[in-house]
Short mmCIF file of C-alpha atoms in Angstrom, two decimals:
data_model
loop_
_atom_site.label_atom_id
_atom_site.label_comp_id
_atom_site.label_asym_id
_atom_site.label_seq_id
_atom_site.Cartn_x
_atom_site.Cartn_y
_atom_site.Cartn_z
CA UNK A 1 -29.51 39.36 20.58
CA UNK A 2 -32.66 39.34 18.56
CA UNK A 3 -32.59 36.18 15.59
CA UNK A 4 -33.50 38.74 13.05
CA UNK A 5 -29.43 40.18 13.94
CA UNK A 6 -28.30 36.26 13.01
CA UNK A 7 -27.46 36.19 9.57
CA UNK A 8 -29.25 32.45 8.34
CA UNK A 9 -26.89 31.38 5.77
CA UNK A 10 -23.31 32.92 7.96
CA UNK A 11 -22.40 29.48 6.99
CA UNK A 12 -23.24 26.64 4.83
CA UNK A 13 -21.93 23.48 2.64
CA UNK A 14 -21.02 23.52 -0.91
CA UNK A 15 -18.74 21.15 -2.85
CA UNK A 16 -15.88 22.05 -1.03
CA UNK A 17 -17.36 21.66 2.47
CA UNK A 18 -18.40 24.51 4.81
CA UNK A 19 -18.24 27.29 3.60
CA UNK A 20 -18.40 30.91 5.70
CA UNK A 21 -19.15 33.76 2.78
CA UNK A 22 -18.96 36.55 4.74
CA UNK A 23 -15.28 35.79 5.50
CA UNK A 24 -14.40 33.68 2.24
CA UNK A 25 -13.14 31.41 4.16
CA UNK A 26 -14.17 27.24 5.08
CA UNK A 27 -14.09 25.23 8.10
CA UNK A 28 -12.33 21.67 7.40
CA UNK A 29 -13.00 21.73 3.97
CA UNK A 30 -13.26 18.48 2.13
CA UNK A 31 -11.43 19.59 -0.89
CA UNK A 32 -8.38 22.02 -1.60
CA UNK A 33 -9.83 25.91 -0.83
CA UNK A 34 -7.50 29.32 -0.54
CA UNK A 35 -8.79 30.34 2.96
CA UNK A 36 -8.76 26.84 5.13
CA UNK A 37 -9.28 27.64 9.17
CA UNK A 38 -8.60 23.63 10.66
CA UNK A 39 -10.05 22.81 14.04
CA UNK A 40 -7.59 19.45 14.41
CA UNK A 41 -5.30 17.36 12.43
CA UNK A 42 -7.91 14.45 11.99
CA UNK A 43 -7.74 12.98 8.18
CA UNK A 44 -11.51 13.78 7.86
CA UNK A 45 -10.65 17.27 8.93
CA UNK A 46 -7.47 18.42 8.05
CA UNK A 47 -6.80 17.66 4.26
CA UNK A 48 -3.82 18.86 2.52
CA UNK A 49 -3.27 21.27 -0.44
CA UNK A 50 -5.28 24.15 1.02
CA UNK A 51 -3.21 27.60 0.10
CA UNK A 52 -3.73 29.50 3.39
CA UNK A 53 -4.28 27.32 6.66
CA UNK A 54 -4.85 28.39 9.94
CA UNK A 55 -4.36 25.81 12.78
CA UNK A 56 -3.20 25.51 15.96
CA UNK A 57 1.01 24.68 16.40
CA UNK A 58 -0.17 21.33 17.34
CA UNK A 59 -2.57 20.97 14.76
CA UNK A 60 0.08 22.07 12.10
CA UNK A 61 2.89 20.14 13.70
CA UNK A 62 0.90 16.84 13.15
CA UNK A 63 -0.48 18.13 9.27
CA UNK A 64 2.94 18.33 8.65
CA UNK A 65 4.18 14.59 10.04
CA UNK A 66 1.58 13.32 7.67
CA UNK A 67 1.39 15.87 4.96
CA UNK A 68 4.50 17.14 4.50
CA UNK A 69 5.03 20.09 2.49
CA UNK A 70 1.63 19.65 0.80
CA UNK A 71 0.28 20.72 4.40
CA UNK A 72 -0.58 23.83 2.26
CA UNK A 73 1.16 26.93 1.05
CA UNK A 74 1.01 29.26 3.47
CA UNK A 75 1.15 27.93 7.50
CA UNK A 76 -0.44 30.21 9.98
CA UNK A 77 -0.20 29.15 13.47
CA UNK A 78 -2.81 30.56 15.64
CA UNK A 79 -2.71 30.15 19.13
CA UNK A 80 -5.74 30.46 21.75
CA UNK A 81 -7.26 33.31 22.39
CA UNK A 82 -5.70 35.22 19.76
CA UNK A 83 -8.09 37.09 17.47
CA UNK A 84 -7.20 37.29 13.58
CA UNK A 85 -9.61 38.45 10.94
CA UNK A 86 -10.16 37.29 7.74
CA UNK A 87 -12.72 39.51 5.18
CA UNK A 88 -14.28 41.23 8.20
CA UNK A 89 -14.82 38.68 10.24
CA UNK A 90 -12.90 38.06 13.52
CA UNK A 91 -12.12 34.58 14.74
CA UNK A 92 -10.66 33.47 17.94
CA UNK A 93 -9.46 29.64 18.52
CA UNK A 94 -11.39 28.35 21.68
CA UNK A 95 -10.13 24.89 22.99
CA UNK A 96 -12.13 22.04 22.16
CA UNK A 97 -10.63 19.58 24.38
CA UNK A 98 -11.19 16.70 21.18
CA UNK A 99 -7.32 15.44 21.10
CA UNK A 100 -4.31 17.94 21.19
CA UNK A 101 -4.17 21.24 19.92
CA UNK A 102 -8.34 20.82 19.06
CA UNK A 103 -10.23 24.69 18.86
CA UNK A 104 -13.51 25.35 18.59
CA UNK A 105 -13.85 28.43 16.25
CA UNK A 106 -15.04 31.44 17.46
CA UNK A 107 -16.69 34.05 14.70
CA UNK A 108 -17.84 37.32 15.12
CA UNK A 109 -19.98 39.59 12.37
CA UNK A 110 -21.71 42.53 12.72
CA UNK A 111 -22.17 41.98 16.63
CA UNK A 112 -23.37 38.69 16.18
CA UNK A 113 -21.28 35.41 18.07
CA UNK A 114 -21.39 32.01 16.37
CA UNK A 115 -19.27 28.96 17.81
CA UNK A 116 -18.38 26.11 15.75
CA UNK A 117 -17.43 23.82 18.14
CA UNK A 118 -15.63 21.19 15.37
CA UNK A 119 -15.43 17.96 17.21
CA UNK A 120 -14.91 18.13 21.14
CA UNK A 121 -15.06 16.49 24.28
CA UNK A 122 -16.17 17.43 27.66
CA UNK A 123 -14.56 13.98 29.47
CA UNK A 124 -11.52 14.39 31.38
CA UNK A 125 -8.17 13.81 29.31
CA UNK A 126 -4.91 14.81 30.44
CA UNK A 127 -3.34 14.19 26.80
CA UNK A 128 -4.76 17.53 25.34
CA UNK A 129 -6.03 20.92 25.92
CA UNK A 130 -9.54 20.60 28.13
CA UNK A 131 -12.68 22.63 27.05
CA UNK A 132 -12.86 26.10 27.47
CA UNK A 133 -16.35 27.48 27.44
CA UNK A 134 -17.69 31.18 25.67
CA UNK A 135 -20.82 32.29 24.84
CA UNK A 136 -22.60 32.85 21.69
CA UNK A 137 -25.31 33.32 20.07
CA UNK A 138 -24.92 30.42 18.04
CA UNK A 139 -24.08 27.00 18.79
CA UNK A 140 -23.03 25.47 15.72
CA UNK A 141 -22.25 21.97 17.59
CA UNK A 142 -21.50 18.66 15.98
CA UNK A 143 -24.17 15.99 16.49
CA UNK A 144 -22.64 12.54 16.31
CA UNK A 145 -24.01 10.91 19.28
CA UNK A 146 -27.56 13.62 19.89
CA UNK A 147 -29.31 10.80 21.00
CA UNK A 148 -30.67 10.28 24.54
CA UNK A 149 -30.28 6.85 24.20
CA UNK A 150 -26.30 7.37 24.13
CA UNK A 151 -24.32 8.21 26.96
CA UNK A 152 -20.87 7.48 27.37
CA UNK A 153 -19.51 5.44 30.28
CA UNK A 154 -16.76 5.96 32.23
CA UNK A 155 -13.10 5.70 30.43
CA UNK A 156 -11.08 5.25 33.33
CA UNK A 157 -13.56 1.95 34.10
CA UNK A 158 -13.13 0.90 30.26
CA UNK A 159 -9.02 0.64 30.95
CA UNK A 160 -9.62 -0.81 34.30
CA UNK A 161 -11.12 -3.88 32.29
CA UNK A 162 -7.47 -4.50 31.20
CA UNK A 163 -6.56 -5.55 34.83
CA UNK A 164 -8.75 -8.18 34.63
CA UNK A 165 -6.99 -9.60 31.00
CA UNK A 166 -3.73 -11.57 31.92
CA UNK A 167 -2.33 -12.63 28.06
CA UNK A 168 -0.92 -9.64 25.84
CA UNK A 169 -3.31 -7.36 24.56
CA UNK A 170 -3.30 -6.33 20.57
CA UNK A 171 -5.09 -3.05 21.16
CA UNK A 172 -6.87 -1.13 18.17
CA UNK A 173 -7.27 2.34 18.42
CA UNK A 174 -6.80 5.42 15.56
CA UNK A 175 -3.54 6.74 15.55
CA UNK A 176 -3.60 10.61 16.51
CA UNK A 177 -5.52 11.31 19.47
CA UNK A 178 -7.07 7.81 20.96
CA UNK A 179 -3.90 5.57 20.79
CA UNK A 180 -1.70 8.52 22.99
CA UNK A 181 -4.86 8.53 25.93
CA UNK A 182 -4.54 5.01 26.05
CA UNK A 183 -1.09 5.04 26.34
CA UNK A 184 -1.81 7.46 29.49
CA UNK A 185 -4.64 5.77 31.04
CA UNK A 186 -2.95 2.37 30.89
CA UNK A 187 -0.43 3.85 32.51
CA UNK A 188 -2.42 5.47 35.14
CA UNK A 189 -5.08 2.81 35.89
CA UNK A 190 -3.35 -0.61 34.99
CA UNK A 191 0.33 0.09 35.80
CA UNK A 192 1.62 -3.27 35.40
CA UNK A 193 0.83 -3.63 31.58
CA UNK A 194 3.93 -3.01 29.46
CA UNK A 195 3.01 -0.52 26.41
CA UNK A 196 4.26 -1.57 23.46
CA UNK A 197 3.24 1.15 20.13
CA UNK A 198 3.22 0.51 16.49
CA UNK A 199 6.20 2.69 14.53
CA UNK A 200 3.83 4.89 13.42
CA UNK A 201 2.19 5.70 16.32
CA UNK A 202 5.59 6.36 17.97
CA UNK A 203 6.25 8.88 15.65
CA UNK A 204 2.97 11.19 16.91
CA UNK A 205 3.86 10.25 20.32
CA UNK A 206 7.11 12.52 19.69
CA UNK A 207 5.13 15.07 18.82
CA UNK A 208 3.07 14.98 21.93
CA UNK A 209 6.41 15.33 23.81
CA UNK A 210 7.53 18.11 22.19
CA UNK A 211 4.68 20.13 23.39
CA UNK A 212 4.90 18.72 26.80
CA UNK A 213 2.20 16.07 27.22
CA UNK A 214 3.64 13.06 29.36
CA UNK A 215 2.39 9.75 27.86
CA UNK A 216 4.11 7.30 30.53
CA UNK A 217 6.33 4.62 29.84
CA UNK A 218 5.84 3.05 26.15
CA UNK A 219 8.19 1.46 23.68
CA UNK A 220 7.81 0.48 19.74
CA UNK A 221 6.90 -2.43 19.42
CA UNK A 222 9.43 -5.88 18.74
CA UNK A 223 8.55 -9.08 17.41
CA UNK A 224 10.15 -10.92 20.11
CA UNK A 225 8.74 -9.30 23.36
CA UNK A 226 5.29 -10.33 22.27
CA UNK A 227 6.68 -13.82 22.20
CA UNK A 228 6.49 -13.84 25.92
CA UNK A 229 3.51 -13.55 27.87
CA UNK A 230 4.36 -10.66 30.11
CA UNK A 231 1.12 -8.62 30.48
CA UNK A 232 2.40 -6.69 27.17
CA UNK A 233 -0.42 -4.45 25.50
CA UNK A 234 0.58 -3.77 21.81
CA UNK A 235 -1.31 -0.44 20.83
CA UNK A 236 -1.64 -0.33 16.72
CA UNK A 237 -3.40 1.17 14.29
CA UNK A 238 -6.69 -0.33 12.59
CA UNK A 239 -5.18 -1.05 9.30
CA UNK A 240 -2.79 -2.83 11.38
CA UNK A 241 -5.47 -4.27 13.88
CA UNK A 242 -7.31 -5.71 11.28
CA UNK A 243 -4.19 -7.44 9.37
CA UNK A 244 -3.64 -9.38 12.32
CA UNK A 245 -7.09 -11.39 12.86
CA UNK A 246 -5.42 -14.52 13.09
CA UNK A 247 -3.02 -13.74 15.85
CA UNK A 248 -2.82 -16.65 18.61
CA UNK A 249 -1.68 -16.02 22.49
CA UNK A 250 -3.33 -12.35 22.27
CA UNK A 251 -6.39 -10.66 23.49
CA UNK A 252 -7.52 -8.58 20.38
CA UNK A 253 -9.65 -5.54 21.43
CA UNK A 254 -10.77 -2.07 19.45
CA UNK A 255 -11.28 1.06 21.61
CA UNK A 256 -13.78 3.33 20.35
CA UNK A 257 -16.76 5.20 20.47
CA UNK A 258 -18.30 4.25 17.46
CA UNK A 259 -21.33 0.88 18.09
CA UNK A 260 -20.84 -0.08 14.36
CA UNK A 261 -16.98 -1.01 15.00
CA UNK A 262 -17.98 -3.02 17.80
CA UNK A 263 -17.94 -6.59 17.54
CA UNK A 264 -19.26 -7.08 21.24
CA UNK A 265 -18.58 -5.95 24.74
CA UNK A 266 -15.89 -8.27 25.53
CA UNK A 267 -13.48 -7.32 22.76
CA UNK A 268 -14.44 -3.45 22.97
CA UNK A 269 -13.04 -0.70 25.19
CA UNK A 270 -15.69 1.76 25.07
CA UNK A 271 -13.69 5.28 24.92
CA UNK A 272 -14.94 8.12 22.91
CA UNK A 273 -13.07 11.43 21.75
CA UNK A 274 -16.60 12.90 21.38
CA UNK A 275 -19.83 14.33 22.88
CA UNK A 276 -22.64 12.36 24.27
CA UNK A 277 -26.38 13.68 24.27
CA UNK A 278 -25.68 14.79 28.10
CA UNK A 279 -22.16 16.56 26.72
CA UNK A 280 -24.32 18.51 24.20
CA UNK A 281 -27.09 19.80 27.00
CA UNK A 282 -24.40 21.09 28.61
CA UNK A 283 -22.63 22.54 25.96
CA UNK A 284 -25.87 24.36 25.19
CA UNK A 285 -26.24 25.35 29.00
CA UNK A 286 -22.45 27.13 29.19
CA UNK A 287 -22.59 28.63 26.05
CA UNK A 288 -26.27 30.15 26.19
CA UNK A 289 -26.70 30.20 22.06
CA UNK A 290 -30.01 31.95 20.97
CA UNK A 291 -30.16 29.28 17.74
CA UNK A 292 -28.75 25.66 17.41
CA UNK A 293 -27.07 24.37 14.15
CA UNK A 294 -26.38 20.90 14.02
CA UNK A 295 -23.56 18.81 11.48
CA UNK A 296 -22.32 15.50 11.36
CA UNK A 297 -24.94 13.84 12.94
CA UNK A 298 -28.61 14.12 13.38
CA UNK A 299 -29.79 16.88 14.80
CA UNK A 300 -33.84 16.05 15.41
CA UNK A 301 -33.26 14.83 19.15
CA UNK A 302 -32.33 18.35 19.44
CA UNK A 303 -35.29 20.02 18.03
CA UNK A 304 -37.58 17.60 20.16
CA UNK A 305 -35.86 18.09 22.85
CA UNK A 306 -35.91 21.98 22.78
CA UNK A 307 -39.17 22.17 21.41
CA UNK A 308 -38.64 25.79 19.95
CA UNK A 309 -37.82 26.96 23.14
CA UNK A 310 -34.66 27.19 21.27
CA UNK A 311 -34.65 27.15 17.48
CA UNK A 312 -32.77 23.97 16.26
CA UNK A 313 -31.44 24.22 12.31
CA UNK A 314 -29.87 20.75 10.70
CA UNK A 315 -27.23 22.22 8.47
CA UNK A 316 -26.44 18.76 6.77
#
């Protein structure tokens, strides 16, 4: 594959988000669009009102818990590795291992390959689909964390920190996605915590049964049991989380990925549903890409980094 086959503008932003005018289609859009291909059911992906969406079951399942029928007009569950085509161009869902029914987007034009990865994960989960790796030609990867300076540590060694915390635990975490691989690696690595989940939480959690992902033990959540001090964990959402800043006889800790919610290390649990700068290299090294495009994030580690030996564009 030569770059003069890659077509430079296959896809780019507008006002409505990004935009693929080849296929008249858009990738997450930010605002209401006809043609609407979703790579997961996170708020700042998955909007509602488009006309035509194409998601994964699981993706659609949770659009529809939040969205109801303004999920959008017309539902089209795609599953993976199943090739549909919209204005000429063929797409196949590639799993993205991000939180439960997650795809990368596979689109192919005029013998040309380009991956949009959407947001994904390379770390171990057993809560959703793991990475699946293709090549293209190119790699149209999110940049969040491409810095070298940022590398992930080790989630099962984040929940092990719980062990070590003997008073109930008010636990922070976004609902859809982080809160459900907390509720399985708290069961896994600190047994003898008892998970209790905020209502609304619960309600996704049903949703991950239904499609056959095993949480652990886990109940909603009752005023009275935190009364006690039996090595509860109480798992809730941040609106919640940060409601309850005065709360006495608990250990109040956020889990993320992101430094600028982090007050310190003590009341953090490192875990993050996305790549780190070592994720992305080998991202890069599975998927072979002739050209880089970098989104949501900043993308000039990258060019540095590959000092033209591949060519690095910053589409945002």
């Amino acid at each position: 594959m030569t770059n003069d086959q890659i077509i430079e503008d296959f896809i780019a932003f507008n006002a409505n988000g990004l935009y693929c005018k080849y296929g008249d289609f858009y990738l997450d859009p930010q605002l209401p669009v006809k043609s609407a291909v979703i790579t997961h059911a996170h708020a700042d992906h998955a909007i509602s009102g488009n006309t035509n969406v194409y998601a994964t079951p699981a993706t659609l399942a949770f659009m529809q818990l939040r969205y109801a029928k303004s999920t959008g007009k017309v539902l089209n569950k795609i599953n993976y590795n199943e090739a549909f085509n919209l204005g000429g161009v063929q797409i196949t869902f590639i799993s993205a291992g991000h939180i439960l029914g997650s795809t990368q987007v596979l689109m192919e034009y005029k013998g040309v390959k380009y991956l949009y990865t959407g947001d994904y994960k390379l770390q171990p989960d057993a809560t959703c689909e793991p990475i699946e790796w293709v090549n293209a030609d190119v790699l149209i990867t999110e940049s969040t964390f491409a810095d070298p300076a940022i590398i992930h540590p080790d989630p099962v060694e984040e929940i092990k920190k719980l062990n070590n915390i003997k008073s109930n635990i008010l636990l922070g975490a976004y609902g859809l996605g982080k809160s459900q691989r907390l509720i399985q690696l708290i069961n896994q690595y600190a047994p003898q915590k008892k998970v209790l989940v905020h209502h609304r939480i619960m309600a996704i959690n049903a949703i991950y049964e239904r499609f056959g992902i095993k949480l652990g033990p886990h109940q909603i959540y009752g005023r009275k049991l935190m009364k006690v001090q039996d090595e509860f964990v109480y798992i809730v959402p941040p609106f919640t989380f940060d409601s309850y800043f005065r709360a006495i006889g608990v250990k109040r800790l956020f889990a993320s990925g992101w430094k600028n919610l982090q007050v310190n290390n003590e009341d953090t649990l490192f875990i993050s549903d996305h790549v780190d700068w070592n994720d992305i290299l080998e991202a890069v090294k599975q998927v072979q890409p002739t050209q880089i495009w970098t989104l949501h994030g900043n993308g000039a580690h990258l060019i540095k980094h590959f000092n033209n030996n591949i060519f690095v564009k910053i589409l945002n």
